[in-house]
Coordinates of C-alpha atoms in Angstrom, one line a residue:
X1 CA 125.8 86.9 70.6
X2 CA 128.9 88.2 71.8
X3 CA 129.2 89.8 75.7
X4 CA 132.7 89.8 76.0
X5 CA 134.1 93.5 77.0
X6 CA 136.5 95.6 74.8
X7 CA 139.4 96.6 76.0
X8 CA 137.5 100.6 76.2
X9 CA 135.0 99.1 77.9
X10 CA 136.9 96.9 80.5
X11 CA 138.6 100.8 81.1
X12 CA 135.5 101.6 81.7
X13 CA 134.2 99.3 84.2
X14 CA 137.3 99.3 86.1
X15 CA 137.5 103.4 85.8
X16 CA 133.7 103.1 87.4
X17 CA 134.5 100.4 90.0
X18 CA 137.0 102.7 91.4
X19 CA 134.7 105.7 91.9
X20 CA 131.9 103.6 93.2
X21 CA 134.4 102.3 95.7
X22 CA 135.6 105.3 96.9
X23 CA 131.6 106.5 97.4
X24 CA 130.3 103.1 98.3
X25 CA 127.9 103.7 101.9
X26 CA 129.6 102.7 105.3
X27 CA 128.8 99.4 106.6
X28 CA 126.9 100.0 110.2
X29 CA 127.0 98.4 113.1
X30 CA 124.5 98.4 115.9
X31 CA 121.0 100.0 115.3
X32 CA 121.9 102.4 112.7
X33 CA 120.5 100.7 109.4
X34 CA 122.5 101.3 105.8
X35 CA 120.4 102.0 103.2
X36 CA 119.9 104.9 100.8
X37 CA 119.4 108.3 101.5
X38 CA 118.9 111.7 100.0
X39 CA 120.5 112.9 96.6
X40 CA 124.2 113.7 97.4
X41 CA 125.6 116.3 95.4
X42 CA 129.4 115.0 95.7
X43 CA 128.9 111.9 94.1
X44 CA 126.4 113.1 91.7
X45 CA 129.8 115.6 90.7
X46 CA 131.5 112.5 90.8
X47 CA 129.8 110.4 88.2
X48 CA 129.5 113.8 85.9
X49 CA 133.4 114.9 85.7
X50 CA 133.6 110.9 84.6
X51 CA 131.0 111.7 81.9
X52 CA 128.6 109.2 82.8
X53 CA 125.6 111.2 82.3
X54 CA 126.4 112.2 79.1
X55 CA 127.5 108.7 78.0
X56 CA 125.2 107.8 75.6
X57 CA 124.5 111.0 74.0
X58 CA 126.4 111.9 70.7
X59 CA 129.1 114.6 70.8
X60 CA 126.6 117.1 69.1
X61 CA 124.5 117.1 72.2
X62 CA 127.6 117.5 74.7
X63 CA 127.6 113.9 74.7
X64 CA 130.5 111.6 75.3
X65 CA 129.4 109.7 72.2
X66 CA 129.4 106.2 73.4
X67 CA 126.7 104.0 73.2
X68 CA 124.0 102.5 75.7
X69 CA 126.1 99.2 76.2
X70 CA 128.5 101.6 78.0
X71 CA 125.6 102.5 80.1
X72 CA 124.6 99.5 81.7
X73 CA 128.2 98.7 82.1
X74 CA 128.4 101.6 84.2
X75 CA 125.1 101.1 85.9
X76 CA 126.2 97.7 87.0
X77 CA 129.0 99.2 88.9
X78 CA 127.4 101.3 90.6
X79 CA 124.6 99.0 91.6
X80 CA 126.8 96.3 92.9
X81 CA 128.5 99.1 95.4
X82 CA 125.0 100.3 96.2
X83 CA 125.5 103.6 94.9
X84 CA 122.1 105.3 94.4
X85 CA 121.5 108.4 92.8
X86 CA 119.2 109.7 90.1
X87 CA 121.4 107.8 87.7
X88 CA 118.3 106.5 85.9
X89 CA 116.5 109.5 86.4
X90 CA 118.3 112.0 84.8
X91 CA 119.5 109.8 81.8
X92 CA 115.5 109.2 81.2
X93 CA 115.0 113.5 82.0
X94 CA 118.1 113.8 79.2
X95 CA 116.8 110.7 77.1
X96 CA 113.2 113.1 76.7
X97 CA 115.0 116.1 75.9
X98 CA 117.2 114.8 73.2
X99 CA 114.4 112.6 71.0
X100 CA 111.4 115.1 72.2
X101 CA 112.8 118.7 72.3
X102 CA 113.8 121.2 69.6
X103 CA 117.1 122.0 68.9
X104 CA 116.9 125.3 71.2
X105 CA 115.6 123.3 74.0
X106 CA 118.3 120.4 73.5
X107 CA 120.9 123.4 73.1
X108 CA 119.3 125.1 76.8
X109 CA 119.0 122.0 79.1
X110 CA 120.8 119.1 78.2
X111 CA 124.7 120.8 78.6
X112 CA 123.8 121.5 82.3
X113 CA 122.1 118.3 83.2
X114 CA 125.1 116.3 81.8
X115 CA 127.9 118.1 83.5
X116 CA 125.5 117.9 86.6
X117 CA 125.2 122.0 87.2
X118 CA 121.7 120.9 86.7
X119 CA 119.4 118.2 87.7
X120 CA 116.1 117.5 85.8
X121 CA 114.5 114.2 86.7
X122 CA 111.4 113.4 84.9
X123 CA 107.6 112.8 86.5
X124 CA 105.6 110.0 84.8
X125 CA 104.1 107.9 87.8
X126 CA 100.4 109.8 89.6
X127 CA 98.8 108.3 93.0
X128 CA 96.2 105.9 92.7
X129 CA 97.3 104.8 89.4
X130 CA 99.3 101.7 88.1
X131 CA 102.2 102.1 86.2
X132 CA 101.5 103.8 82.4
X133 CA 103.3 105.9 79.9
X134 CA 100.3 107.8 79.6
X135 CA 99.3 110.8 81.7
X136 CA 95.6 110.7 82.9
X137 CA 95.6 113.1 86.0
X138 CA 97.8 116.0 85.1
X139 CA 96.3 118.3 82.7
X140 CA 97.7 120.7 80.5
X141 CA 95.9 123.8 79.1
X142 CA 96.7 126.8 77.5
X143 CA 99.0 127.0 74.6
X144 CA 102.2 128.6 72.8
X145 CA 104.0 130.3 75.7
X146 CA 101.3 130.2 78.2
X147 CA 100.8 127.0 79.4
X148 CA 99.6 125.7 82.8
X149 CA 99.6 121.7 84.7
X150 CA 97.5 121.0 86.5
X151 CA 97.0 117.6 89.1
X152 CA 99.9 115.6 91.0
X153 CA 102.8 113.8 90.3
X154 CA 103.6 110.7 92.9
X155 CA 106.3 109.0 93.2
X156 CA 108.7 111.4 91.7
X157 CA 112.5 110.1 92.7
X158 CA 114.7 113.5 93.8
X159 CA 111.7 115.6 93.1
X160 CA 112.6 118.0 95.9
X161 CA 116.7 118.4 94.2
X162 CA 115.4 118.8 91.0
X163 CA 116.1 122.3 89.1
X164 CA 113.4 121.1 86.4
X165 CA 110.9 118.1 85.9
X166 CA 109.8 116.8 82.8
X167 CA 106.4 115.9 83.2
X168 CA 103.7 114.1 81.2
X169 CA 100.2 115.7 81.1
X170 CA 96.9 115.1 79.2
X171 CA 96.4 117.6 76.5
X172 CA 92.9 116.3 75.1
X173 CA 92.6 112.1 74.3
X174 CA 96.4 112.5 73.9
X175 CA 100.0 112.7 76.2
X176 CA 102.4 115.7 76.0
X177 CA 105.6 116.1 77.5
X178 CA 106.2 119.8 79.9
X179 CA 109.1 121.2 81.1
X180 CA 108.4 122.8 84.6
X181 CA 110.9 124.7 86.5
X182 CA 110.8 125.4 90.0
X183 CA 108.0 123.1 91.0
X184 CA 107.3 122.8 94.8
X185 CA 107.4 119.2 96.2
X186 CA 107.0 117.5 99.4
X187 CA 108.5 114.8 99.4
X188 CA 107.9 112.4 96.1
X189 CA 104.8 113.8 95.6
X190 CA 104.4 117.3 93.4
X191 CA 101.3 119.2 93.1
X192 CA 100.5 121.4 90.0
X193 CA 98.2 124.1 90.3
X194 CA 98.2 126.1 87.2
X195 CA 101.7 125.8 87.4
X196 CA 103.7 127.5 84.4
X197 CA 105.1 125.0 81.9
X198 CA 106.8 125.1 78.9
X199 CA 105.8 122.4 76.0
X200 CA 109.0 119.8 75.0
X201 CA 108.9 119.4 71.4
X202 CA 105.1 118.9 69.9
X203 CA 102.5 116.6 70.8
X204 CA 103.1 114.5 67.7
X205 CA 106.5 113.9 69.0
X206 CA 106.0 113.2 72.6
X207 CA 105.1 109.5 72.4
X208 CA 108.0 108.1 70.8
X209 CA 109.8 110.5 73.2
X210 CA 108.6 108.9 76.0
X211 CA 109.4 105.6 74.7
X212 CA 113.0 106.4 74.1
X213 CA 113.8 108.0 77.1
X214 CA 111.8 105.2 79.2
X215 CA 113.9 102.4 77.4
X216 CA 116.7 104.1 78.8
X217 CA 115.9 104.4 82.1
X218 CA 114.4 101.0 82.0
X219 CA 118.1 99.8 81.1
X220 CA 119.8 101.5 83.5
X221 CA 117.8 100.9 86.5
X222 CA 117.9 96.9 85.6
X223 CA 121.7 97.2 84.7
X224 CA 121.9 98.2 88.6
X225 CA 119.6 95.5 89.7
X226 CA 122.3 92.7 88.3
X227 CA 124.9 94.5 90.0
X228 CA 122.9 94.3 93.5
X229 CA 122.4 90.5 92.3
X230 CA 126.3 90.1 91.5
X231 CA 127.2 91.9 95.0
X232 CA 124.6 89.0 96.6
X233 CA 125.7 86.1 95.5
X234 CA 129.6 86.0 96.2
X235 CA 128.3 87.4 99.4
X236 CA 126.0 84.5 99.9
X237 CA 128.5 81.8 99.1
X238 CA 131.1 83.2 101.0
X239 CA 128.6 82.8 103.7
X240 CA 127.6 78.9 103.4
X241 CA 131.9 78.7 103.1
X242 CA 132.1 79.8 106.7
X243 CA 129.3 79.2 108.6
X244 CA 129.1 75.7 110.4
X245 CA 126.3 73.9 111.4
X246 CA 126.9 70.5 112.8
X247 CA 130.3 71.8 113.1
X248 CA 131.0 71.1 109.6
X249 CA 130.5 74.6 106.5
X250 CA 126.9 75.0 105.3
X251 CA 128.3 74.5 101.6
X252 CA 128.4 70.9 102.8
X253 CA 125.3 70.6 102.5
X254 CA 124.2 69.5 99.1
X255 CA 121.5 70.8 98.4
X256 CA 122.1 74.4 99.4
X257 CA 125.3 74.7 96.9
X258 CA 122.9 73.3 94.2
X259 CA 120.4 76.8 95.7
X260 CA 123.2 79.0 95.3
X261 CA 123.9 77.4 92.2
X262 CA 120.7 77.9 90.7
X263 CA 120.9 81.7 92.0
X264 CA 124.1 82.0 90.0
X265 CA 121.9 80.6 86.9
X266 CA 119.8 83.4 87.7
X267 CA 122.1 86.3 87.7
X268 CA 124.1 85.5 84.6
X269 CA 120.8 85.2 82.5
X270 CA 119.8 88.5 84.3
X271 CA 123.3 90.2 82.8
X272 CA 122.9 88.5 79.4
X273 CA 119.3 90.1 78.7
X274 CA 120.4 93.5 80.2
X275 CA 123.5 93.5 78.2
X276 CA 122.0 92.3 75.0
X277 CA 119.1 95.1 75.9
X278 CA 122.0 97.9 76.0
X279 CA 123.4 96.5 72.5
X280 CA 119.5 96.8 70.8
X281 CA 119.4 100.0 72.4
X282 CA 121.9 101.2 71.1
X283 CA 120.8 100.1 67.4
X284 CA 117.0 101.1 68.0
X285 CA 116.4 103.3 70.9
X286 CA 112.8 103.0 70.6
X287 CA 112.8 99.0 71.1
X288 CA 110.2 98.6 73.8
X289 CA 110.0 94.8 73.4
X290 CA 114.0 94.6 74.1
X291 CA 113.3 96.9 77.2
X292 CA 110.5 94.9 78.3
X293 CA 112.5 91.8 78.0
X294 CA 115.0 93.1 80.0
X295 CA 113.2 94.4 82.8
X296 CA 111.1 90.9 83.1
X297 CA 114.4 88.6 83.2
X298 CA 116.0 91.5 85.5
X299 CA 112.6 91.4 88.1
X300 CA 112.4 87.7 87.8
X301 CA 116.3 87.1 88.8
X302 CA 116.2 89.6 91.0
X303 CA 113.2 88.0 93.4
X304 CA 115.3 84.9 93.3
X305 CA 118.2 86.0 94.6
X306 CA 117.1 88.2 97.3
X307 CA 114.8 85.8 98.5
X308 CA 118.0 83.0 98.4
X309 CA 120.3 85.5 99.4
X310 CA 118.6 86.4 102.5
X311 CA 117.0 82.8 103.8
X312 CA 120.8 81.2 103.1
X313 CA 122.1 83.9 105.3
X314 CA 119.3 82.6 108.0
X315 CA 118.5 85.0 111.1
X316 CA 121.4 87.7 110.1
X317 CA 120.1 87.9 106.8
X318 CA 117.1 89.9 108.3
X319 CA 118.7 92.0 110.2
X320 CA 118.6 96.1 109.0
X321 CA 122.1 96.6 109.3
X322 CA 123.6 93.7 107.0
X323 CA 124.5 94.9 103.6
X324 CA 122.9 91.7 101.8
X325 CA 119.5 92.9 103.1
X326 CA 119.9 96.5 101.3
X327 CA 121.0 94.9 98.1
X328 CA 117.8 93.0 98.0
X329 CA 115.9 96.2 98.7
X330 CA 117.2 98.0 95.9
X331 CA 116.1 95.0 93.6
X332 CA 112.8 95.3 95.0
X333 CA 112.6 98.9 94.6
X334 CA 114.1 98.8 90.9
X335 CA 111.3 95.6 90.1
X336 CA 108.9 98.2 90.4
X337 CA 110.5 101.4 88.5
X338 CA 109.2 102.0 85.6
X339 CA 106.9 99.3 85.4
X340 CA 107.1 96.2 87.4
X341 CA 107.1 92.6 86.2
X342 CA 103.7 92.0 85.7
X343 CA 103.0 95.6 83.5
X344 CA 106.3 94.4 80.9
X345 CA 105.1 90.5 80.9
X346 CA 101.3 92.3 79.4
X347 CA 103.3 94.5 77.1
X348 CA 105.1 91.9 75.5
X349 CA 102.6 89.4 75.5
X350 CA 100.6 92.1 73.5
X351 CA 102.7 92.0 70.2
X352 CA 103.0 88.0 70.4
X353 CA 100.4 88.0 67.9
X354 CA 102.3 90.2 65.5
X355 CA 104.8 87.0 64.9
X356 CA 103.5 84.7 62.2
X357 CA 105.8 82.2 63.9
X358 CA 108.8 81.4 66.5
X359 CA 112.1 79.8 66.0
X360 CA 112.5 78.2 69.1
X361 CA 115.6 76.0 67.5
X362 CA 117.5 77.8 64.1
X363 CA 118.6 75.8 61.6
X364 CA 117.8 72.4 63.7

């Protein structure tokens, strides 16, 4: 399979690179850690007026009609200069809208939230609970136009800047997917209490819905992950270049070239499953195995390099200012978003028995 960039594509890496530059976080110095903070409204205008929120939706839908290859292109960039937003988040929020609401709901929300007038982030995850795509706490009742949620929502990324939530509630043995407006949080944490909802789409919809929109997210959240990995590494051997020990560089040393070498095996097998996960996407947007795959090979890499990354730097490596440090926080965050390592490995080893066989070698 084929990875290499089109010439619109390497415009749009390099158009992405340069607004992720220009909003990249301050290195600190001293006691003042850099890490992530609260949603920032400039450079969520920022990534809008490029049209990255609305890349992967078709003209139709205000879309910029590109694909979701362009996506983790994009994502990638932003990861590696540790810009976090609620990229992920709203593209899943938009994803469940487009493939789960009717056209007058698609026609009400989805303009605003990809020119960024609005933010809608959805709420999946509920305390207590490991990850699932299925709602068990929050309850819907009611019906038609009077409909009311009812439990709690926690962790919900940007909950308290959100305009609107999509949220995933219990209507009898099956899931449904609400639009809530309004909704008080504290925190990550949002409490329903015969809140007033509206219903996205039907019920008979919602599942695939979630699927689609979850693939998303899932692609763009590990797209960022290998650019925190490919911010890491060049970091990391930079380092071993110009430290000394013995009075001689630490890349001297045999056997910790052949480490970072290994954590460079690690990344570029990390970028080839997310890219090839943006191309299946892109051709099946309900491809759960592809996403799963993805997010496996992206959590995997990811624990490898930022454990290298950090141990090769030694003693500074640890310390809450230095920018590798944050780059491997954000790959620990994103291994468990939307599912860590552990929840995908059990999902795909679920539909192994589906395969009558496996072509390990083709044609050999």
């Amino acid at each position: 399979m084929d990875f290499t960039f089109d010439d619109e594509q390497k415009a749009l890496q390099g158009a992405v690179r340069e607004l992720a530059s220009r909003h990249a976080p301050a290195e600190a110095h001293g006691d003042v850690p850099v890490g992530p903070g609260s949603h920032d409204p400039a450079v969520w205008s920022a990534l809008a007026e490029m049209g990255l929120i609305a890349l992967p939706f078709g003209e139709d839908l205000g879309g910029a009609g590109a694909t979701t290859a362009e996506v983790a292109i994009a994502a990638m960039e932003l990861g590696k200069a540790r810009i976090v937003t609620a990229y992920a988040e709203a593209l899943t929020a938009a994803g469940l809208i487009a493939f789960g609401g009717s056209d007058e709901q698609r026609a009400k929300f989805l303009p605003d939230l990809l020119e960024s007038t609005s933010l809608i982030v959805p709420a999946f995850a509920e305390p207590g609970r490991a990850w699932s795509l299925e709602a068990y706490d929050v309850t819907a009742s009611g019906a038609d136009g009077d409909v009311t949620l009812t439990g709690t929502k926690e962790p919900v990324p940007y909950a308290d800047a959100a305009d609107h939530l999509v949220v995933t509630a219990r209507v009898g043995d099956r899931t449904g997917l609400f639009l809530v407006s309004g909704a008080k949080a504290s925190g990550m944490r949002v409490r329903f209490d015969d809140t007033p909802a509206v219903a996205l789409g039907t019920i008979e919809d919602a599942a695939r819905a979630i699927q689609a929109g979850v693939n998303l997210g899932i692609l763009t959240v590990t797209a960022e992950a290998v650019g925190a990995m490919d911010a890491a590494l060049p970091m990391t051997v930079e380092y071993l270049q110009t430290r000394k020990q013995f009075g001689v560089p630490l890349a001297a040393f045999q056997t910790l070239t052949q480490r970072a070498a290994d954590m460079y095996v690690s990344l570029e097998l990390a970028r080839s499953s997310v890219l090839h996960a943006g191309m299946a996407l892109a051709i099946d947007p309900y491809d759960a195995a592809s996403a799963s795959r993805a997010k496996v090979v992206a959590g995997q890499s990811g624990r490898h390099i930022g454990q290298e990354a950090i141990q090769l730097h030694g003693g500074i490596g640890m310390t809450a200012e230095y920018v590798v440090g944050h780059h491997t926080a954000r790959i620990t965050a994103i291994e468990h978003t939307f599912g860590d390592t552990r929840w995908h490995l059990a999902a795909l080893a679920r539909d192994v028995a589906g395969h009558d066989h496996v072509e390990v070698l083709r044609g050999a």
